mmCIF file of C-alpha atoms and ligand atoms in Angstrom:
data_model
loop_
_atom_site.group_PDB
_atom_site.id
_atom_site.type_symbol
_atom_site.label_atom_id
_atom_site.label_comp_id
_atom_site.label_asym_id
_atom_site.label_seq_id
_atom_site.Cartn_x
_atom_site.Cartn_y
_atom_site.Cartn_z
ATOM 1 C CA UNK A 1 2.959 -6.412 20.413
ATOM 2 C CA UNK A 2 2.595 -2.744 19.451
ATOM 3 C CA UNK A 3 -0.741 -0.967 19.264
ATOM 4 C CA UNK A 4 -1.252 2.162 17.165
ATOM 5 C CA UNK A 5 -4.342 4.280 16.778
ATOM 6 C CA UNK A 6 -5.714 5.716 13.551
ATOM 7 C CA UNK A 7 -7.591 8.800 14.730
ATOM 8 C CA UNK A 8 -10.638 9.362 12.562
ATOM 9 C CA UNK A 9 -13.324 10.238 15.102
ATOM 10 C CA UNK A 10 -16.129 7.675 15.031
ATOM 11 C CA UNK A 11 -14.188 5.734 12.391
ATOM 12 C CA UNK A 12 -11.003 5.405 14.472
ATOM 13 C CA UNK A 13 -9.405 1.975 14.770
ATOM 14 C CA UNK A 14 -6.390 0.188 16.213
ATOM 15 C CA UNK A 15 -3.479 -1.387 14.366
ATOM 16 C CA UNK A 16 -1.772 -4.279 16.147
ATOM 17 C CA UNK A 17 1.751 -5.172 15.021
ATOM 18 C CA UNK A 18 3.816 -8.102 16.256
ATOM 19 C CA UNK A 19 4.653 -11.755 15.891
ATOM 20 C CA UNK A 20 2.235 -14.611 16.614
ATOM 21 C CA UNK A 21 -0.821 -12.380 16.389
ATOM 22 C CA UNK A 22 -2.870 -14.540 14.001
ATOM 23 C CA UNK A 23 -3.390 -17.274 16.575
ATOM 24 C CA UNK A 24 -4.652 -14.734 19.096
ATOM 25 C CA UNK A 25 -6.948 -12.698 16.860
ATOM 26 C CA UNK A 26 -9.924 -13.679 19.030
ATOM 27 C CA UNK A 27 -8.506 -11.484 21.794
ATOM 28 C CA UNK A 28 -8.194 -8.474 19.479
ATOM 29 C CA UNK A 29 -11.694 -8.406 17.974
ATOM 30 C CA UNK A 30 -13.653 -5.254 18.835
ATOM 31 C CA UNK A 31 -17.098 -5.638 20.378
ATOM 32 C CA UNK A 32 -18.847 -4.503 17.208
ATOM 33 C CA UNK A 33 -17.793 -7.705 15.432
ATOM 34 C CA UNK A 34 -21.022 -9.673 15.174
ATOM 35 C CA UNK A 35 -21.780 -13.391 15.155
ATOM 36 C CA UNK A 36 -20.533 -14.134 11.657
ATOM 37 C CA UNK A 37 -17.118 -13.731 10.125
ATOM 38 C CA UNK A 38 -16.570 -14.010 6.367
ATOM 39 C CA UNK A 39 -12.894 -14.376 5.486
ATOM 40 C CA UNK A 40 -11.648 -13.598 1.990
ATOM 41 C CA UNK A 41 -8.215 -14.909 1.041
ATOM 42 C CA UNK A 42 -6.371 -16.394 -1.911
ATOM 43 C CA UNK A 43 -4.883 -19.680 -3.053
ATOM 44 C CA UNK A 44 -1.355 -18.772 -1.918
ATOM 45 C CA UNK A 45 -2.135 -17.295 1.492
ATOM 46 C CA UNK A 46 -4.990 -19.558 2.609
ATOM 47 C CA UNK A 47 -2.949 -22.808 2.744
ATOM 48 C CA UNK A 48 -0.361 -20.984 4.853
ATOM 49 C CA UNK A 49 -2.473 -19.010 7.303
ATOM 50 C CA UNK A 50 -6.234 -19.586 7.049
ATOM 51 C CA UNK A 51 -6.490 -22.426 9.577
ATOM 52 C CA UNK A 52 -4.557 -20.391 12.180
ATOM 53 C CA UNK A 53 -7.097 -17.606 11.744
ATOM 54 C CA UNK A 54 -10.238 -19.778 11.733
ATOM 55 C CA UNK A 55 -9.081 -21.614 14.868
ATOM 56 C CA UNK A 56 -8.602 -18.267 16.602
ATOM 57 C CA UNK A 57 -11.986 -16.877 15.539
ATOM 58 C CA UNK A 58 -13.657 -20.135 16.631
ATOM 59 C CA UNK A 59 -12.275 -19.506 20.139
ATOM 60 C CA UNK A 60 -14.316 -16.294 20.189
ATOM 61 C CA UNK A 61 -17.513 -18.319 19.641
ATOM 62 C CA UNK A 62 -18.261 -16.778 16.257
ATOM 63 C CA UNK A 63 -19.031 -18.790 13.157
ATOM 64 C CA UNK A 64 -16.694 -18.414 10.283
ATOM 65 C CA UNK A 65 -16.810 -19.012 6.528
ATOM 66 C CA UNK A 66 -14.059 -18.499 3.967
ATOM 67 C CA UNK A 67 -13.795 -17.755 0.265
ATOM 68 C CA UNK A 68 -10.504 -18.565 -1.442
ATOM 69 C CA UNK A 69 -9.857 -16.632 -4.633
ATOM 70 C CA UNK A 70 -7.197 -17.004 -7.337
ATOM 71 C CA UNK A 71 -3.886 -15.246 -6.758
ATOM 72 C CA UNK A 72 -2.844 -12.130 -8.667
ATOM 73 C CA UNK A 73 -3.785 -8.584 -9.609
ATOM 74 C CA UNK A 74 -6.378 -9.881 -12.127
ATOM 75 C CA UNK A 75 -8.485 -10.938 -9.132
ATOM 76 C CA UNK A 76 -9.183 -7.255 -8.357
ATOM 77 C CA UNK A 77 -11.971 -7.283 -10.956
ATOM 78 C CA UNK A 78 -15.731 -6.780 -11.376
ATOM 79 C CA UNK A 79 -16.078 -10.510 -11.998
ATOM 80 C CA UNK A 80 -14.482 -11.515 -8.707
ATOM 81 C CA UNK A 81 -16.343 -8.786 -6.845
ATOM 82 C CA UNK A 82 -19.596 -10.228 -8.147
ATOM 83 C CA UNK A 83 -18.450 -13.676 -7.082
ATOM 84 C CA UNK A 84 -17.969 -12.312 -3.556
ATOM 85 C CA UNK A 85 -21.483 -10.780 -3.563
ATOM 86 C CA UNK A 86 -22.966 -14.093 -4.739
ATOM 87 C CA UNK A 87 -21.095 -15.947 -2.019
ATOM 88 C CA UNK A 88 -22.214 -13.519 0.693
ATOM 89 C CA UNK A 89 -25.823 -13.719 -0.515
ATOM 90 C CA UNK A 90 -25.857 -17.498 -0.793
ATOM 91 C CA UNK A 91 -24.379 -17.732 2.719
ATOM 92 C CA UNK A 92 -27.156 -15.351 3.887
ATOM 93 C CA UNK A 93 -24.671 -12.850 5.242
ATOM 94 C CA UNK A 94 -26.288 -9.812 6.794
ATOM 95 C CA UNK A 95 -25.311 -6.816 8.898
ATOM 96 C CA UNK A 96 -24.152 -9.178 11.643
ATOM 97 C CA UNK A 97 -21.338 -10.272 9.349
ATOM 98 C CA UNK A 98 -17.819 -8.863 9.497
ATOM 99 C CA UNK A 99 -15.637 -9.253 6.413
ATOM 100 C CA UNK A 100 -11.989 -10.155 7.028
ATOM 101 C CA UNK A 101 -9.295 -9.750 4.363
ATOM 102 C CA UNK A 102 -6.437 -12.224 4.799
ATOM 103 C CA UNK A 103 -3.755 -11.522 2.211
ATOM 104 C CA UNK A 104 -1.813 -8.815 0.424
ATOM 105 C CA UNK A 105 -3.042 -5.562 -1.055
ATOM 106 C CA UNK A 106 -5.035 -7.269 -3.793
ATOM 107 C CA UNK A 107 -7.220 -9.156 -1.325
ATOM 108 C CA UNK A 108 -7.376 -6.161 1.024
ATOM 109 C CA UNK A 109 -8.531 -3.729 -1.677
ATOM 110 C CA UNK A 110 -11.070 -6.166 -3.121
ATOM 111 C CA UNK A 111 -12.508 -7.452 0.166
ATOM 112 C CA UNK A 112 -12.622 -3.887 1.470
ATOM 113 C CA UNK A 113 -14.648 -2.732 -1.518
ATOM 114 C CA UNK A 114 -17.006 -5.691 -1.146
ATOM 115 C CA UNK A 115 -17.416 -4.712 2.532
ATOM 116 C CA UNK A 116 -18.032 -1.065 1.579
ATOM 117 C CA UNK A 117 -20.806 -1.948 -0.857
ATOM 118 C CA UNK A 118 -22.519 -5.160 0.291
ATOM 119 C CA UNK A 119 -25.784 -4.236 2.038
ATOM 120 C CA UNK A 120 -24.556 -0.628 2.132
ATOM 121 C CA UNK A 121 -21.536 -1.455 4.180
ATOM 122 C CA UNK A 122 -20.321 -4.158 6.562
ATOM 123 C CA UNK A 123 -17.621 -3.933 9.217
ATOM 124 C CA UNK A 124 -14.263 -4.889 7.798
ATOM 125 C CA UNK A 125 -10.987 -6.192 9.252
ATOM 126 C CA UNK A 126 -7.612 -6.152 7.527
ATOM 127 C CA UNK A 127 -5.121 -8.948 8.197
ATOM 128 C CA UNK A 128 -2.325 -7.990 5.790
ATOM 129 C CA UNK A 129 0.264 -10.642 4.945
ATOM 130 C CA UNK A 130 2.660 -8.761 2.640
ATOM 131 C CA UNK A 131 5.011 -6.022 3.782
ATOM 132 C CA UNK A 132 3.383 -3.622 1.317
ATOM 133 C CA UNK A 133 -0.033 -4.337 2.798
ATOM 134 C CA UNK A 134 1.227 -4.102 6.388
ATOM 135 C CA UNK A 135 2.822 -0.684 5.865
ATOM 136 C CA UNK A 136 0.477 0.858 3.341
ATOM 137 C CA UNK A 137 -2.605 -0.671 1.753
ATOM 138 C CA UNK A 138 -4.287 -2.070 4.896
ATOM 139 C CA UNK A 139 -4.257 1.337 6.605
ATOM 140 C CA UNK A 140 -6.251 4.340 5.478
ATOM 141 C CA UNK A 141 -9.392 2.908 3.934
ATOM 142 C CA UNK A 142 -8.700 3.051 0.206
ATOM 143 C CA UNK A 143 -10.539 0.074 -1.283
ATOM 144 C CA UNK A 144 -11.358 -0.807 -4.846
ATOM 145 C CA UNK A 145 -10.984 -2.854 -7.978
ATOM 146 C CA UNK A 146 -9.421 -2.359 -11.389
ATOM 147 C CA UNK A 147 -11.335 -1.513 -14.563
ATOM 148 C CA UNK A 148 -10.088 -2.748 -17.948
ATOM 149 C CA UNK A 149 -9.473 0.940 -18.750
ATOM 150 C CA UNK A 150 -7.533 1.742 -15.592
ATOM 151 C CA UNK A 151 -6.116 0.410 -12.332
ATOM 152 C CA UNK A 152 -7.948 1.203 -9.080
ATOM 153 C CA UNK A 153 -10.508 3.244 -11.015
ATOM 154 C CA UNK A 154 -13.553 1.920 -9.139
ATOM 155 C CA UNK A 155 -13.489 2.189 -5.382
ATOM 156 C CA UNK A 156 -14.529 3.720 -2.099
ATOM 157 C CA UNK A 157 -13.041 5.014 1.103
ATOM 158 C CA UNK A 158 -14.056 2.439 3.690
ATOM 159 C CA UNK A 159 -12.052 2.259 6.879
ATOM 160 C CA UNK A 160 -11.424 -1.065 8.575
ATOM 161 C CA UNK A 161 -12.401 -1.452 12.233
ATOM 162 C CA UNK A 162 -9.160 -3.300 13.002
ATOM 163 C CA UNK A 163 -5.794 -4.017 11.353
ATOM 164 C CA UNK A 164 -3.670 -6.953 12.543
ATOM 165 C CA UNK A 165 -0.156 -7.132 11.080
ATOM 166 C CA UNK A 166 1.443 -10.427 12.118
ATOM 167 C CA UNK A 167 5.124 -10.152 11.221
ATOM 168 C CA UNK A 168 5.476 -13.963 11.195
ATOM 169 C CA UNK A 169 3.564 -14.022 7.900
ATOM 170 C CA UNK A 170 6.396 -12.106 6.230
ATOM 171 C CA UNK A 171 8.742 -15.086 6.619
ATOM 172 C CA UNK A 172 7.076 -16.858 3.675
ATOM 173 C CA UNK A 173 6.996 -13.815 1.406
ATOM 174 C CA UNK A 174 9.118 -14.073 -1.776
ATOM 175 C CA UNK A 175 12.254 -11.855 -1.679
ATOM 176 C CA UNK A 176 11.028 -9.663 -4.524
ATOM 177 C CA UNK A 177 7.738 -8.966 -2.727
ATOM 178 C CA UNK A 178 9.618 -8.090 0.451
ATOM 179 C CA UNK A 179 11.767 -5.573 -1.435
ATOM 180 C CA UNK A 180 8.694 -4.094 -3.106
ATOM 181 C CA UNK A 181 7.255 -3.488 0.369
ATOM 182 C CA UNK A 182 10.504 -1.869 1.515
ATOM 183 C CA UNK A 183 10.060 0.717 -1.272
ATOM 184 C CA UNK A 184 6.894 1.924 0.494
ATOM 185 C CA UNK A 185 8.714 1.914 3.850
ATOM 186 C CA UNK A 186 11.479 4.138 2.421
ATOM 187 C CA UNK A 187 8.748 6.438 1.080
ATOM 188 C CA UNK A 188 7.705 7.490 4.601
ATOM 189 C CA UNK A 189 11.270 8.490 5.438
ATOM 190 C CA UNK A 190 11.539 10.498 2.247
ATOM 191 C CA UNK A 191 8.249 12.362 2.507
ATOM 192 C CA UNK A 192 8.080 13.243 6.201
ATOM 193 C CA UNK A 193 10.429 11.399 8.535
ATOM 194 C CA UNK A 194 14.146 12.070 8.062
ATOM 195 C CA UNK A 195 15.145 10.303 11.323
ATOM 196 C CA UNK A 196 13.382 7.180 10.007
ATOM 197 C CA UNK A 197 15.293 7.480 6.720
ATOM 198 C CA UNK A 198 18.508 7.594 8.773
ATOM 199 C CA UNK A 199 17.358 4.542 10.747
ATOM 200 C CA UNK A 200 16.743 2.726 7.457
ATOM 201 C CA UNK A 201 20.247 3.615 6.305
ATOM 202 C CA UNK A 202 21.609 1.948 9.425
ATOM 203 C CA UNK A 203 19.301 -1.070 9.370
ATOM 204 C CA UNK A 204 18.604 -1.951 5.727
ATOM 205 C CA UNK A 205 20.527 -5.251 5.837
ATOM 206 C CA UNK A 206 18.537 -6.378 8.897
ATOM 207 C CA UNK A 207 15.299 -5.589 7.082
ATOM 208 C CA UNK A 208 16.314 -7.452 3.945
ATOM 209 C CA UNK A 209 17.341 -10.425 6.120
ATOM 210 C CA UNK A 210 13.911 -10.242 7.821
ATOM 211 C CA UNK A 211 15.169 -9.592 11.307
ATOM 212 C CA UNK A 212 11.872 -9.677 13.285
ATOM 213 C CA UNK A 213 12.693 -6.672 15.466
ATOM 214 C CA UNK A 214 13.774 -4.563 12.487
ATOM 215 C CA UNK A 215 10.641 -5.528 10.570
ATOM 216 C CA UNK A 216 8.348 -4.775 13.509
ATOM 217 C CA UNK A 217 9.980 -1.379 14.036
ATOM 218 C CA UNK A 218 9.807 -0.460 10.332
ATOM 219 C CA UNK A 219 6.140 -1.490 10.132
ATOM 220 C CA UNK A 220 5.235 0.407 13.287
ATOM 221 C CA UNK A 221 7.024 3.577 12.181
ATOM 222 C CA UNK A 222 5.514 3.341 8.679
ATOM 223 C CA UNK A 223 1.994 2.834 10.029
ATOM 224 C CA UNK A 224 2.480 5.707 12.468
ATOM 225 C CA UNK A 225 3.407 7.942 9.537
ATOM 226 C CA UNK A 226 0.549 6.702 7.394
ATOM 227 C CA UNK A 227 -1.942 7.101 10.249
ATOM 228 C CA UNK A 228 -0.770 10.688 10.740
ATOM 229 C CA UNK A 229 -1.196 11.543 7.073
ATOM 230 C CA UNK A 230 -4.595 9.850 6.796
ATOM 231 C CA UNK A 231 -5.934 11.430 9.991
ATOM 232 C CA UNK A 232 -5.086 14.871 8.582
ATOM 233 C CA UNK A 233 -6.493 14.331 5.075
ATOM 234 C CA UNK A 234 -8.569 11.161 4.997
ATOM 235 C CA UNK A 235 -10.214 11.750 1.625
ATOM 236 C CA UNK A 236 -7.148 13.225 -0.121
ATOM 237 C CA UNK A 237 -8.787 16.616 -0.519
ATOM 238 C CA UNK A 238 -6.000 18.899 0.664
ATOM 239 C CA UNK A 239 -5.158 21.458 -2.043
ATOM 240 C CA UNK A 240 -1.462 21.082 -1.320
ATOM 241 C CA UNK A 241 0.407 18.273 0.353
ATOM 242 C CA UNK A 242 -1.816 16.041 2.484
ATOM 243 C CA UNK A 243 -2.512 12.431 1.592
ATOM 244 C CA UNK A 244 -1.322 12.973 -1.981
ATOM 245 C CA UNK A 245 2.250 13.020 -0.602
ATOM 246 C CA UNK A 246 1.938 9.243 -0.164
ATOM 247 C CA UNK A 247 2.116 9.105 -3.953
ATOM 248 C CA UNK A 248 5.816 10.032 -4.130
ATOM 249 C CA UNK A 249 7.244 8.288 -7.199
ATOM 250 C CA UNK A 250 3.831 6.855 -8.086
ATOM 251 C CA UNK A 251 3.048 8.975 -11.166
ATOM 252 C CA UNK A 252 6.388 8.084 -12.783
ATOM 253 C CA UNK A 253 5.991 4.547 -11.423
ATOM 254 C CA UNK A 254 2.523 4.233 -12.921
ATOM 255 C CA UNK A 255 4.026 5.020 -16.327
ATOM 256 C CA UNK A 256 6.589 2.257 -15.796
ATOM 257 C CA UNK A 257 3.983 -0.317 -14.710
ATOM 258 C CA UNK A 258 1.718 0.400 -17.659
ATOM 259 C CA UNK A 259 4.549 0.975 -20.141
ATOM 260 C CA UNK A 260 6.100 -2.446 -19.613
ATOM 261 C CA UNK A 261 2.732 -4.169 -19.080
ATOM 262 C CA UNK A 262 1.151 -4.791 -15.675
ATOM 263 C CA UNK A 263 2.739 -7.574 -13.683
ATOM 264 C CA UNK A 264 6.184 -7.256 -15.271
ATOM 265 C CA UNK A 265 7.415 -4.820 -12.632
ATOM 266 C CA UNK A 266 6.054 -5.052 -9.102
ATOM 267 C CA UNK A 267 4.389 -1.862 -7.875
ATOM 268 C CA UNK A 268 7.136 -1.204 -5.296
ATOM 269 C CA UNK A 269 9.840 -1.688 -7.908
ATOM 270 C CA UNK A 270 8.180 0.874 -10.175
ATOM 271 C CA UNK A 271 7.791 3.225 -7.196
ATOM 272 C CA UNK A 272 11.527 2.982 -6.454
ATOM 273 C CA UNK A 273 12.601 3.841 -10.013
ATOM 274 C CA UNK A 274 9.808 6.445 -10.212
ATOM 275 C CA UNK A 275 10.990 8.030 -6.963
ATOM 276 C CA UNK A 276 14.492 8.343 -8.423
ATOM 277 C CA UNK A 277 12.912 10.383 -11.254
ATOM 278 C CA UNK A 278 11.071 12.580 -8.752
ATOM 279 C CA UNK A 279 14.304 13.094 -6.804
ATOM 280 C CA UNK A 280 16.286 13.915 -9.930
ATOM 281 C CA UNK A 281 13.604 16.457 -10.864
ATOM 282 C CA UNK A 282 13.779 17.919 -7.347
ATOM 283 C CA UNK A 283 17.549 18.257 -7.807
ATOM 284 C CA UNK A 284 17.048 20.006 -11.139
ATOM 285 C CA UNK A 285 14.693 22.460 -9.430
ATOM 286 C CA UNK A 286 17.501 23.266 -6.996
ATOM 287 C CA UNK A 287 15.871 21.607 -3.979
ATOM 288 C CA UNK A 288 18.121 18.559 -3.499
ATOM 289 C CA UNK A 289 21.877 18.081 -3.747
ATOM 290 C CA UNK A 290 23.366 15.401 -5.993
ATOM 291 C CA UNK A 291 24.588 13.743 -2.777
ATOM 292 C CA UNK A 292 20.979 13.472 -1.491
ATOM 293 C CA UNK A 293 19.899 11.694 -4.667
ATOM 294 C CA UNK A 294 22.869 9.301 -4.499
ATOM 295 C CA UNK A 295 22.124 8.600 -0.831
ATOM 296 C CA UNK A 296 18.612 7.402 -1.715
ATOM 297 C CA UNK A 297 19.857 5.428 -4.741
ATOM 298 C CA UNK A 298 22.246 3.619 -2.403
ATOM 299 C CA UNK A 299 19.406 2.747 -0.034
ATOM 300 C CA UNK A 300 17.313 1.328 -2.891
ATOM 301 C CA UNK A 301 20.277 -0.733 -4.132
ATOM 302 C CA UNK A 302 20.722 -2.209 -0.662
ATOM 303 C CA UNK A 303 16.987 -3.011 -0.625
ATOM 304 C CA UNK A 304 17.464 -4.839 -3.967
ATOM 305 C CA UNK A 305 15.250 -2.330 -5.758
ATOM 306 C CA UNK A 306 15.777 -0.854 -9.229
ATOM 307 C CA UNK A 307 16.965 2.748 -9.484
ATOM 308 C CA UNK A 308 16.498 3.118 -13.248
ATOM 309 C CA UNK A 309 13.272 2.878 -15.228
ATOM 310 C CA UNK A 310 12.867 1.137 -18.590
ATOM 311 C CA UNK A 311 13.869 3.183 -21.647
ATOM 312 C CA UNK A 312 10.369 3.931 -22.928
ATOM 313 C CA UNK A 313 11.345 7.437 -24.087
ATOM 314 C CA UNK A 314 10.244 10.663 -22.368
ATOM 315 C CA UNK A 315 7.296 11.110 -24.790
ATOM 316 C CA UNK A 316 5.821 7.762 -23.786
ATOM 317 C CA UNK A 317 6.394 8.436 -20.087
ATOM 318 C CA UNK A 318 4.604 11.789 -20.332
ATOM 319 C CA UNK A 319 1.722 10.254 -22.267
ATOM 320 C CA UNK A 320 1.269 7.518 -19.642
ATOM 321 C CA UNK A 321 1.707 9.919 -16.746
ATOM 322 C CA UNK A 322 -1.082 12.104 -18.139
ATOM 323 C CA UNK A 323 -3.468 9.160 -17.691
ATOM 324 C CA UNK A 324 -2.654 8.688 -14.027
ATOM 325 C CA UNK A 325 -5.582 9.562 -11.794
ATOM 326 C CA UNK A 326 -3.346 11.830 -9.727
ATOM 327 C CA UNK A 327 -3.446 14.334 -12.601
ATOM 328 C CA UNK A 328 -5.576 17.251 -11.398
ATOM 329 C CA UNK A 329 -7.641 19.304 -13.865
ATOM 330 C CA UNK A 330 -5.310 18.286 -16.676
ATOM 331 C CA UNK A 331 -2.180 19.461 -14.817
ATOM 332 C CA UNK A 332 0.543 17.066 -13.896
ATOM 333 C CA UNK A 333 0.706 17.371 -10.127
ATOM 334 C CA UNK A 334 3.863 15.668 -8.955
ATOM 335 C CA UNK A 335 5.143 14.888 -5.495
ATOM 336 C CA UNK A 336 8.665 16.283 -5.171
ATOM 337 C CA UNK A 337 11.111 16.810 -2.316
ATOM 338 C CA UNK A 338 12.112 20.245 -1.024
ATOM 339 C CA UNK A 339 14.621 18.346 1.105
ATOM 340 C CA UNK A 340 14.993 14.752 2.286
ATOM 341 C CA UNK A 341 12.051 14.179 4.641
ATOM 342 C CA UNK A 342 10.072 17.120 3.268
ATOM 343 C CA UNK A 343 7.721 16.392 0.348
ATOM 344 C CA UNK A 344 5.475 18.840 -1.509
ATOM 345 C CA UNK A 345 2.906 18.576 -4.282
ATOM 346 C CA UNK A 346 4.038 20.619 -7.261
ATOM 347 C CA UNK A 347 2.284 21.468 -10.540
ATOM 348 C CA UNK A 348 4.799 23.958 -11.939
ATOM 349 C CA UNK A 349 7.748 21.824 -12.970
ATOM 350 C CA UNK A 350 8.789 22.826 -16.526
ATOM 351 C CA UNK A 351 8.203 20.023 -19.023
ATOM 352 C CA UNK A 352 11.812 20.153 -20.246
ATOM 353 C CA UNK A 353 13.030 19.437 -16.713
ATOM 354 C CA UNK A 354 10.574 16.567 -16.303
ATOM 355 C CA UNK A 355 11.824 15.105 -19.584
ATOM 356 C CA UNK A 356 15.447 15.527 -18.531
ATOM 357 C CA UNK A 357 14.785 13.854 -15.167
ATOM 358 C CA UNK A 358 13.127 10.886 -16.882
ATOM 359 C CA UNK A 359 15.948 10.478 -19.388
ATOM 360 C CA UNK A 360 18.564 10.688 -16.630
ATOM 361 C CA UNK A 361 16.857 7.867 -14.708
ATOM 362 C CA UNK A 362 16.272 5.340 -17.488
ATOM 363 C CA UNK A 363 18.532 2.403 -18.329
HETATM 364 P P1 NAD B 401 -0.492 -9.032 -3.639
HETATM 365 O O1 NAD B 401 -1.666 -8.916 -2.792
HETATM 366 O O2 NAD B 401 -0.680 -9.497 -5.048
HETATM 367 O O3 NAD B 401 0.571 -9.972 -2.933
HETATM 368 C C1 NAD B 401 1.799 -10.230 -3.564
HETATM 369 C C2 NAD B 401 2.042 -11.735 -3.712
HETATM 370 O O4 NAD B 401 2.409 -12.284 -2.454
HETATM 371 C C3 NAD B 401 0.826 -12.519 -4.160
HETATM 372 O O5 NAD B 401 1.231 -13.562 -4.989
HETATM 373 C C4 NAD B 401 0.287 -13.070 -2.842
HETATM 374 O O6 NAD B 401 -0.520 -14.210 -3.015
HETATM 375 C C5 NAD B 401 1.548 -13.379 -2.126
HETATM 376 N N1 NAD B 401 1.477 -13.399 -0.691
HETATM 377 C C6 NAD B 401 0.764 -12.596 0.131
HETATM 378 N N2 NAD B 401 1.078 -12.826 1.392
HETATM 379 C C7 NAD B 401 2.004 -13.795 1.398
HETATM 380 C C8 NAD B 401 2.739 -14.458 2.417
HETATM 381 N N3 NAD B 401 2.623 -14.106 3.689
HETATM 382 N N4 NAD B 401 3.594 -15.428 2.051
HETATM 383 C C9 NAD B 401 3.764 -15.757 0.746
HETATM 384 N N5 NAD B 401 3.136 -15.161 -0.262
HETATM 385 C C10 NAD B 401 2.261 -14.178 0.066
HETATM 386 O O7 NAD B 401 0.328 -7.646 -3.743
HETATM 387 P P2 NAD B 401 0.658 -6.507 -2.674
HETATM 388 O O8 NAD B 401 1.965 -5.968 -3.091
HETATM 389 O O9 NAD B 401 0.454 -6.945 -1.290
HETATM 390 O O10 NAD B 401 -0.481 -5.428 -2.981
HETATM 391 C C11 NAD B 401 -0.580 -4.816 -4.246
HETATM 392 C C12 NAD B 401 -1.977 -4.278 -4.392
HETATM 393 O O11 NAD B 401 -2.207 -3.330 -3.370
HETATM 394 C C13 NAD B 401 -2.233 -3.591 -5.708
HETATM 395 O O12 NAD B 401 -3.469 -3.993 -6.219
HETATM 396 C C14 NAD B 401 -2.271 -2.112 -5.327
HETATM 397 O O13 NAD B 401 -3.109 -1.356 -6.175
HETATM 398 C C15 NAD B 401 -2.810 -2.182 -3.934
HETATM 399 N N6 NAD B 401 -2.457 -1.039 -3.088
HETATM 400 C C16 NAD B 401 -3.450 -0.464 -2.387
HETATM 401 C C17 NAD B 401 -3.167 0.599 -1.550
HETATM 402 C C18 NAD B 401 -4.265 1.201 -0.736
HETATM 403 O O14 NAD B 401 -4.034 2.221 -0.080
HETATM 404 N N7 NAD B 401 -5.433 0.594 -0.690
HETATM 405 C C19 NAD B 401 -1.855 1.061 -1.412
HETATM 406 C C20 NAD B 401 -0.852 0.432 -2.129
HETATM 407 C C21 NAD B 401 -1.163 -0.627 -2.970
HETATM 408 N N1 LIG B 402 -1.358 4.367 -0.803
HETATM 409 C C1 LIG B 402 -1.728 5.726 -0.905
HETATM 410 C C2 LIG B 402 -2.816 6.110 0.022
HETATM 411 O O1 LIG B 402 -3.262 5.335 0.831
HETATM 412 O O2 LIG B 402 -3.279 7.225 -0.047
#
């Protein structure tokens, strides 16, 4: 078992990574976890892992209730949030309750936002069960729900008090979801950790085949990178760089997700193709070599991720990108690479180059 630390002063917390952790969660609970535990999960994850978790929490002498929600991105809604509030109220949950998210990023974001807002904030634990959630969404405190007019538009920063990433849970993850998570793993290598990118080049097949040691290492290294970024710019306020660098490929990817209709492409798939656009743009600005771009394309192919976006046309991409919430004061602020392992935020890319990069990276 590995233990990492997210250093945020009074809001610091540990991340535990390893196999077999679910059954021993009782031994990992911080003292501030009160008498009651309210677990939020979904209809796919609960049959697989809920009993393991409730048996472990029972060993700690705490009482435990669970709410099982429908699967899918549509669950990250006002309606489900209200259902959670009604459940917490009817179960008389108070400040002695700790909310636990057991699931992927959808459950983590939703349960985290419920925790941030119910009775002005309850302690919250993340038990991520997808690779994407273990390397990204469970760490850093971004919580929220979707609005019919935009994804993740309602939310709060609310840090968990504990993250437990049990790598055993990844053995039941569909292949496509695993690959989508690998896109976020590759992101850390690209933005700030060239040695990790090189490690991924050597070990991609092991990751895709779910070798436990390779997975544990990739999760640990990803979380270490994310913790470093979040500790330096928790609220994504840095004028340049900072937490926004975690959005490499996301503005182009957002256009893909919306352009083809949510749910058609997985987020990680859109991030991979979107990152290829960002890399091609970086090459056009003279920052990357063609060989660098091909090197990353090769890594995505080996991770079974797409390297080309859908042919929506550059006009449509630009229109959709302008609606992304990463746009600052009307300017398209993109994350680009000065070199592999060295990302920057950049608002001065000429539109003709952005268009050319999009066109070059569409099917
Ligand atoms: P998800 O939560 O929908 O999970 C993907 C699928 O895998 C679902 O069908 C789920 O039920 C299933 N699943 C989960 N764990 C499983 C397991 N162990 N075995 C089998 N099936 C399992 O999707 P995701 O990719 O984990 O998360 C995507 C969400 O995360 C999006 O809503 C996105 O906005 C959000 N997100 C948040 C942050 C953040 O910083 N808060 C970062 C990235 C993404
Ligand atoms: N997933 C991007 C962030 O946490 O900032």
